[in-house]
Short mmCIF file of C-alpha atoms in Angstrom, two decimals:
data_model
loop_
_atom_site.label_atom_id
_atom_site.label_comp_id
_atom_site.label_asym_id
_atom_site.label_seq_id
_atom_site.Cartn_x
_atom_site.Cartn_y
_atom_site.Cartn_z
CA UNK B 131 24.15 -41.17 13.84
CA UNK B 132 22.65 -38.87 11.81
CA UNK B 133 23.89 -37.95 8.26
CA UNK B 134 23.05 -36.18 5.21
CA UNK B 135 21.83 -37.06 2.32
CA UNK B 136 24.03 -36.73 -0.99
CA UNK B 137 23.43 -36.79 -4.85
CA UNK B 138 25.98 -39.33 -5.88
CA UNK B 139 24.95 -43.33 -7.26
CA UNK B 140 26.36 -46.23 -4.75
CA UNK B 141 28.29 -47.82 -7.58
CA UNK B 142 26.89 -50.94 -6.03
CA UNK B 143 23.44 -50.89 -4.76
CA UNK B 144 22.63 -48.39 -7.45
CA UNK B 145 20.93 -46.40 -4.94
CA UNK B 146 21.49 -42.83 -3.77
CA UNK B 147 22.52 -43.14 -0.41
CA UNK B 148 25.07 -40.54 1.98
CA UNK B 149 28.47 -41.88 2.72
CA UNK B 150 28.78 -43.83 6.01
CA UNK B 151 30.99 -42.55 8.99
CA UNK B 152 34.21 -44.32 10.45
CA UNK B 153 35.82 -43.26 12.71
CA UNK B 154 39.13 -42.76 11.93
CA UNK B 155 40.91 -45.10 14.98
CA UNK B 156 38.40 -47.88 13.95
CA UNK B 157 39.60 -47.16 10.35
CA UNK B 158 43.40 -47.89 11.42
CA UNK B 159 41.97 -50.50 13.14
CA UNK B 160 39.81 -52.69 10.93
CA UNK B 161 42.94 -52.07 7.80
CA UNK B 162 46.29 -52.66 10.52
CA UNK B 163 44.02 -56.33 10.82
CA UNK B 164 43.16 -57.21 7.82
CA UNK B 165 46.61 -56.54 6.13
CA UNK B 166 45.77 -54.24 3.40
CA UNK B 167 48.93 -53.36 3.76
CA UNK B 168 50.78 -56.43 3.13
CA UNK B 169 48.71 -56.68 -0.95
CA UNK B 170 49.56 -52.54 -1.07
CA UNK B 171 45.95 -51.99 -1.21
CA UNK B 172 45.14 -47.91 -0.63
CA UNK B 173 43.57 -47.19 2.01
CA UNK B 174 40.51 -45.73 0.90
CA UNK B 175 39.49 -48.18 -1.46
CA UNK B 176 39.58 -50.72 1.26
CA UNK B 177 37.41 -47.60 3.24
CA UNK B 178 35.24 -48.20 0.48
CA UNK B 179 35.00 -52.02 0.02
CA UNK B 180 33.82 -51.26 4.18
CA UNK B 181 31.25 -49.23 2.97
CA UNK B 182 30.01 -50.77 -0.07
CA UNK B 183 29.89 -54.01 2.60
CA UNK B 184 27.39 -52.15 5.41
CA UNK B 185 25.39 -50.40 2.98
CA UNK B 186 24.65 -54.03 1.37
CA UNK B 187 23.61 -55.42 5.11
CA UNK B 188 21.83 -52.25 6.03
CA UNK B 189 19.80 -51.19 2.66
CA UNK B 190 18.53 -48.51 2.91
CA UNK B 191 18.77 -47.61 6.92
CA UNK B 192 20.76 -45.71 8.84
CA UNK B 193 22.67 -48.20 11.19
CA UNK B 194 23.45 -46.42 14.49
CA UNK B 195 27.92 -46.44 15.96
CA UNK B 196 28.00 -48.65 17.87
CA UNK B 197 25.45 -51.77 15.31
CA UNK B 198 28.21 -50.00 11.86
CA UNK B 199 31.33 -50.76 14.10
CA UNK B 200 29.54 -54.67 15.55
CA UNK B 201 28.81 -54.73 11.63
CA UNK B 202 33.12 -54.23 10.63
CA UNK B 203 34.33 -56.50 13.93
CA UNK B 204 32.36 -59.41 12.39
CA UNK B 205 33.61 -59.23 8.76
CA UNK B 206 35.86 -61.50 7.53
CA UNK B 207 38.39 -58.28 7.18
CA UNK B 208 41.61 -60.79 6.02
CA UNK B 209 40.17 -62.07 2.95
CA UNK B 210 38.53 -58.98 1.84
CA UNK B 211 41.88 -57.16 1.79
CA UNK B 212 42.74 -59.80 -0.65
CA UNK B 213 40.04 -59.54 -2.75
CA UNK B 214 40.28 -55.70 -2.90
CA UNK B 215 43.31 -55.91 -4.05
CA UNK B 216 42.37 -58.89 -6.83
CA UNK B 217 40.70 -56.79 -7.88
CA UNK B 218 42.36 -53.96 -8.62
CA UNK B 219 44.56 -56.27 -10.45
CA UNK B 220 47.35 -56.40 -7.76
CA UNK B 221 49.82 -58.99 -8.97
CA UNK B 222 51.20 -59.96 -6.11
CA UNK B 223 47.29 -60.96 -4.19
CA UNK B 224 46.39 -62.44 -7.23
CA UNK B 225 49.35 -64.89 -7.62
CA UNK B 226 49.04 -65.18 -3.43
CA UNK B 227 45.37 -66.23 -4.58
CA UNK B 228 46.32 -68.78 -7.29
CA UNK B 229 48.73 -70.21 -5.24
CA UNK B 230 46.17 -70.65 -1.98
CA UNK B 231 42.95 -70.77 -3.93
CA UNK B 232 43.01 -73.56 -6.70
CA UNK B 233 43.16 -76.67 -5.35
CA UNK B 234 40.43 -75.36 -3.03
CA UNK B 235 38.26 -74.59 -5.84
CA UNK B 236 38.98 -77.63 -7.84
CA UNK B 237 37.98 -79.71 -4.29
CA UNK B 238 35.01 -77.90 -4.41
CA UNK B 239 34.13 -78.87 -7.52
CA UNK B 240 35.12 -82.56 -7.27
CA UNK B 241 32.53 -82.33 -4.56
CA UNK B 242 30.00 -80.78 -6.79
CA UNK B 243 30.90 -83.18 -9.23
CA UNK B 244 30.67 -85.50 -7.76
CA UNK B 245 34.31 -87.11 -9.25
CA UNK B 246 37.49 -86.89 -8.08
CA UNK B 247 39.52 -82.56 -7.31
CA UNK B 248 42.17 -83.95 -9.86
CA UNK B 249 39.67 -84.85 -12.61
CA UNK B 250 39.14 -82.82 -15.46
CA UNK B 251 35.58 -82.08 -15.23
CA UNK B 252 36.62 -80.06 -12.09
CA UNK B 253 39.25 -78.98 -13.72
CA UNK B 254 37.12 -77.04 -15.77
CA UNK B 255 35.32 -76.04 -13.77
CA UNK B 256 37.02 -74.46 -11.30
CA UNK B 257 39.50 -72.98 -13.81
CA UNK B 258 36.62 -71.28 -15.84
CA UNK B 259 36.10 -69.30 -12.48
CA UNK B 260 39.26 -67.30 -12.68
CA UNK B 261 38.70 -65.53 -15.69
CA UNK B 262 36.02 -63.44 -14.08
CA UNK B 263 37.21 -63.63 -10.77
CA UNK B 264 40.24 -61.92 -11.87
CA UNK B 265 38.41 -59.99 -15.26
CA UNK B 266 38.44 -60.22 -18.63
CA UNK B 267 38.32 -56.66 -19.59
CA UNK B 268 41.23 -54.42 -19.17
CA UNK B 269 41.35 -50.61 -17.68
CA UNK B 270 38.96 -48.79 -15.97
CA UNK B 271 36.32 -51.13 -17.76
CA UNK B 272 37.94 -54.21 -16.07
CA UNK B 273 35.11 -55.96 -13.76
CA UNK B 274 36.08 -58.23 -11.09
CA UNK B 275 33.94 -60.82 -9.61
CA UNK B 276 35.88 -59.45 -6.32
CA UNK B 277 33.73 -56.60 -6.46
CA UNK B 278 30.88 -58.78 -5.64
CA UNK B 279 32.66 -59.80 -2.16
CA UNK B 280 31.69 -57.99 0.37
CA UNK B 281 33.61 -59.78 3.84
CA UNK B 282 30.28 -61.20 5.78
CA UNK B 283 31.02 -64.90 4.84
CA UNK B 284 34.45 -66.50 4.47
CA UNK B 285 36.34 -66.08 0.86
CA UNK B 286 36.47 -69.64 1.19
CA UNK B 287 32.28 -69.51 1.46
CA UNK B 288 31.27 -67.29 -0.82
CA UNK B 289 33.93 -69.09 -3.84
CA UNK B 290 32.07 -72.75 -2.85
CA UNK B 291 28.62 -70.64 -3.42
CA UNK B 292 29.91 -68.91 -6.11
CA UNK B 293 30.90 -71.93 -7.82
CA UNK B 294 27.50 -73.86 -7.61
CA UNK B 295 25.72 -71.30 -8.79
CA UNK B 296 27.67 -71.58 -11.48
CA UNK B 297 26.73 -74.79 -12.03
CA UNK B 298 23.28 -75.33 -11.75
CA UNK B 299 23.19 -71.90 -14.30
CA UNK B 300 24.60 -74.55 -17.21
CA UNK B 301 22.42 -77.39 -15.57
CA UNK B 302 19.52 -75.01 -16.35
CA UNK B 303 20.98 -73.83 -19.62
CA UNK B 304 21.09 -77.85 -20.80
CA UNK B 305 17.77 -78.52 -19.53
CA UNK B 306 15.75 -75.84 -19.18
CA UNK B 307 12.45 -77.43 -17.49
CA UNK B 308 14.04 -80.15 -15.39
CA UNK B 309 13.49 -79.69 -11.60
CA UNK B 310 16.97 -79.79 -9.95
CA UNK B 311 15.82 -80.33 -6.71
CA UNK B 312 13.61 -83.26 -7.59
CA UNK B 313 14.79 -86.00 -5.91
CA UNK B 314 15.64 -88.64 -8.72
CA UNK B 315 19.25 -88.69 -7.34
CA UNK B 316 20.31 -88.56 -11.58
CA UNK B 317 21.13 -84.27 -10.66
CA UNK B 318 22.88 -83.58 -6.92
CA UNK B 319 24.07 -80.11 -6.84
CA UNK B 320 24.40 -77.73 -4.10
CA UNK B 321 20.12 -76.85 -3.59
CA UNK B 322 18.48 -73.57 -3.43
CA UNK B 323 17.36 -74.27 -0.56
CA UNK B 324 19.67 -71.08 -0.02
CA UNK B 325 21.94 -73.37 1.81
CA UNK B 326 24.21 -72.09 -1.47
CA UNK B 327 22.40 -69.29 -1.95
CA UNK B 328 22.27 -67.43 -5.99
CA UNK B 329 24.87 -64.94 -6.71
CA UNK B 330 23.38 -61.86 -8.07
CA UNK B 331 24.72 -58.52 -9.62
CA UNK B 332 24.24 -56.53 -6.43
CA UNK B 333 23.53 -53.10 -9.20
CA UNK B 334 20.85 -55.07 -11.58
CA UNK B 335 17.72 -53.05 -11.81
CA UNK B 336 15.11 -53.86 -10.80
CA UNK B 337 11.69 -52.47 -9.26
CA UNK B 338 11.58 -50.11 -5.50
CA UNK B 339 13.47 -52.26 -2.46
CA UNK B 340 10.59 -53.64 -0.74
CA UNK B 341 10.32 -52.22 2.54
CA UNK B 342 10.28 -55.49 3.83
CA UNK B 343 13.10 -57.18 2.43
CA UNK B 344 14.85 -57.33 6.04
CA UNK B 345 12.36 -58.30 7.95
CA UNK B 346 11.48 -61.70 5.89
CA UNK B 347 15.50 -62.05 4.62
CA UNK B 348 15.43 -62.00 8.96
CA UNK B 349 13.30 -64.49 9.63
CA UNK B 350 13.72 -66.54 6.77
CA UNK B 351 17.76 -66.84 8.82
CA UNK B 352 15.89 -67.94 12.14
CA UNK B 353 13.46 -70.12 10.59
CA UNK B 354 16.46 -72.06 8.93
CA UNK B 355 18.50 -72.52 12.40
CA UNK B 356 15.75 -73.55 14.33
CA UNK B 357 15.32 -75.77 11.09
CA UNK B 358 18.54 -76.74 11.23
CA UNK B 359 18.23 -77.26 15.14
CA UNK B 360 15.58 -79.75 14.83
CA UNK B 361 17.45 -82.18 12.66
CA UNK B 362 18.27 -86.00 14.26
CA UNK B 363 22.09 -85.23 15.06
CA UNK B 364 22.74 -87.72 12.40
CA UNK B 365 20.86 -86.05 10.08
CA UNK B 366 22.36 -82.35 10.63
CA UNK B 367 26.00 -84.11 11.04
CA UNK B 368 25.66 -85.57 7.47
CA UNK B 369 24.86 -81.88 6.34
CA UNK B 370 27.56 -80.63 8.35
CA UNK B 371 30.06 -82.70 6.79
CA UNK B 372 28.88 -82.46 2.93
CA UNK B 373 28.54 -78.81 3.03
CA UNK B 374 30.68 -77.04 5.18
CA UNK B 375 33.97 -79.85 6.37
CA UNK B 376 33.32 -80.27 1.19
CA UNK B 377 34.00 -84.35 2.43
CA UNK B 378 33.00 -86.19 -0.20
CA UNK B 379 30.36 -89.01 -0.16
CA UNK B 380 32.97 -91.66 0.94
CA UNK B 381 34.08 -89.84 3.08
CA UNK B 382 31.70 -88.92 5.33
CA UNK B 383 30.38 -92.52 4.52
CA UNK B 384 33.33 -93.79 6.40
CA UNK B 385 33.37 -91.55 8.95
CA UNK B 386 29.18 -91.74 10.20
CA UNK B 387 29.38 -95.84 8.67
CA UNK B 388 27.26 -95.76 5.75
CA UNK B 389 27.01 -96.78 2.75
CA UNK B 390 29.06 -93.80 -0.38
CA UNK B 391 25.61 -94.47 -1.81
CA UNK B 392 22.55 -94.11 1.48
CA UNK B 393 25.20 -90.85 2.51
CA UNK B 394 23.40 -89.48 -0.58
CA UNK B 395 19.94 -90.90 -0.83
CA UNK B 396 20.69 -89.34 3.53
CA UNK B 397 21.30 -85.99 2.05
CA UNK B 398 18.50 -85.69 -0.95
CA UNK B 399 16.21 -86.70 1.81
CA UNK B 400 17.37 -84.14 5.04
CA UNK B 401 17.68 -81.46 1.90
CA UNK B 402 13.59 -81.93 1.50
CA UNK B 403 12.33 -82.58 4.21
CA UNK B 404 14.89 -79.45 5.57
CA UNK B 405 12.93 -76.88 2.60
CA UNK B 406 9.25 -78.44 3.90
CA UNK B 407 9.83 -77.91 7.16
CA UNK B 408 10.61 -73.72 6.61
CA UNK B 409 8.14 -73.80 4.30
CA UNK B 410 5.89 -74.79 6.29
CA UNK B 411 7.07 -72.90 9.63
CA UNK B 412 6.31 -69.31 7.41
CA UNK B 413 3.58 -70.47 6.43
CA UNK B 414 2.07 -71.52 9.81
CA UNK B 415 3.51 -68.74 11.83
CA UNK B 416 3.09 -66.70 15.58
CA UNK B 417 2.69 -64.27 13.11
CA UNK B 418 2.81 -61.92 9.64
CA UNK B 419 3.86 -58.98 8.33
CA UNK B 420 0.62 -57.63 8.69
CA UNK B 421 0.22 -58.22 12.74
CA UNK B 422 -2.27 -61.51 11.68
CA UNK B 423 -0.88 -65.26 13.13
CA UNK B 424 -1.68 -66.55 9.95
CA UNK B 425 1.99 -66.66 8.44
CA UNK B 426 2.84 -65.53 6.09
CA UNK B 427 1.35 -66.32 2.27
CA UNK B 428 2.92 -68.81 -0.40
CA UNK B 429 4.37 -64.64 -2.32
CA UNK B 430 5.56 -63.73 0.71
CA UNK B 431 7.29 -67.41 1.38
CA UNK B 432 8.30 -67.26 -2.53
CA UNK B 433 10.39 -63.94 -1.17
CA UNK B 434 11.95 -64.83 1.15
CA UNK B 435 13.52 -67.56 -0.89
CA UNK B 436 14.28 -65.17 -3.02
CA UNK B 437 15.52 -62.37 -1.06
CA UNK B 438 17.82 -64.60 0.83
CA UNK B 439 19.68 -66.36 -2.65
CA UNK B 440 20.38 -62.34 -3.18
CA UNK B 441 22.32 -62.03 0.26
CA UNK B 442 25.93 -62.83 2.15
CA UNK B 443 26.27 -66.70 1.05
CA UNK B 444 24.98 -68.41 4.13
CA UNK B 445 27.49 -69.23 6.75
CA UNK B 446 27.14 -73.10 7.16
CA UNK B 447 30.06 -73.21 9.49
CA UNK B 448 27.96 -71.29 12.26
CA UNK B 449 25.00 -73.26 11.26
CA UNK B 450 26.28 -76.45 11.29
CA UNK B 451 29.15 -76.44 14.67
CA UNK B 452 31.12 -79.60 14.25
CA UNK B 453 29.51 -81.89 16.74
CA UNK B 454 31.71 -85.07 18.18
CA UNK B 455 28.61 -87.16 19.05
CA UNK B 456 26.92 -86.72 15.83
CA UNK B 457 29.60 -87.53 14.12
CA UNK B 458 30.82 -90.93 15.62
CA UNK B 459 30.50 -94.89 13.95
CA UNK B 460 27.84 -96.24 15.34
CA UNK B 461 27.89 -99.44 17.50
CA UNK B 462 28.16 -102.63 15.55
CA UNK B 463 25.37 -105.13 15.96
CA UNK B 464 26.53 -108.73 17.97
CA UNK B 465 25.30 -111.55 16.22
#
């Protein structure tokens, strides 16, 4: 697909890139599948959201038409349309979002804080997100947090990541020099293993793009997927129940036949081991960016985690599929 560069700046990435060409029949189909019309969302706004999503994913690379269409078909279109409508200030869309997701956000907050979802702390953490999602400023300067949702993960996965990161930021503000993943058990939130990545403004100023960024992200994702696959089925199931299914420690304990405290300790152990395995695999490697067989340097490994934290939240529903065998309770031992 040939494109002629334009002088306009992308409002999301800040880079000077040409608009992507989306075939009209495909755009019509994507618009229909998204249900955007039910929110009276203008077609152009939805098309712009698709373009921004694709540009964030492909960066400065120019995707071929089949590659671009495959990407669009994998998006969570209905979630993207709802987020776009809410970002535009559509009252009906916003009312639907609050009704459909308030309980979910409070439940997720309860899991993060390890407290009941209807507790004051969980409600405060969850409800604090609504102002940023709606957009504090009015008029043309209104900037909704929804504009950073690009549909590559489900809206629930993205919201959970944003909520978890907000909690981490609050802890870091009060305990700047405390290691959140120290294994002491006193602070257990969604760890920065890139299982739940940080949400950073897309337009943040920075250095010129790293030409190896996409390669590092892809390598990290492959390594993480392999590391998850090598876990013991029970450890993998415990992660799935906690992160993907968002069950509480007590619920996981009942499901696996473990005490709640054992679930917590095992989750901490698995997270530490998983991060170590990912780092070791990246360091060992079969090849590195310069073609040698020494793997990645410590600096490159750090970049892997940093870049992975800047991209879309990792969809743990896909990385940690349900395994009926792993979820079975152990047989009781005979005396």
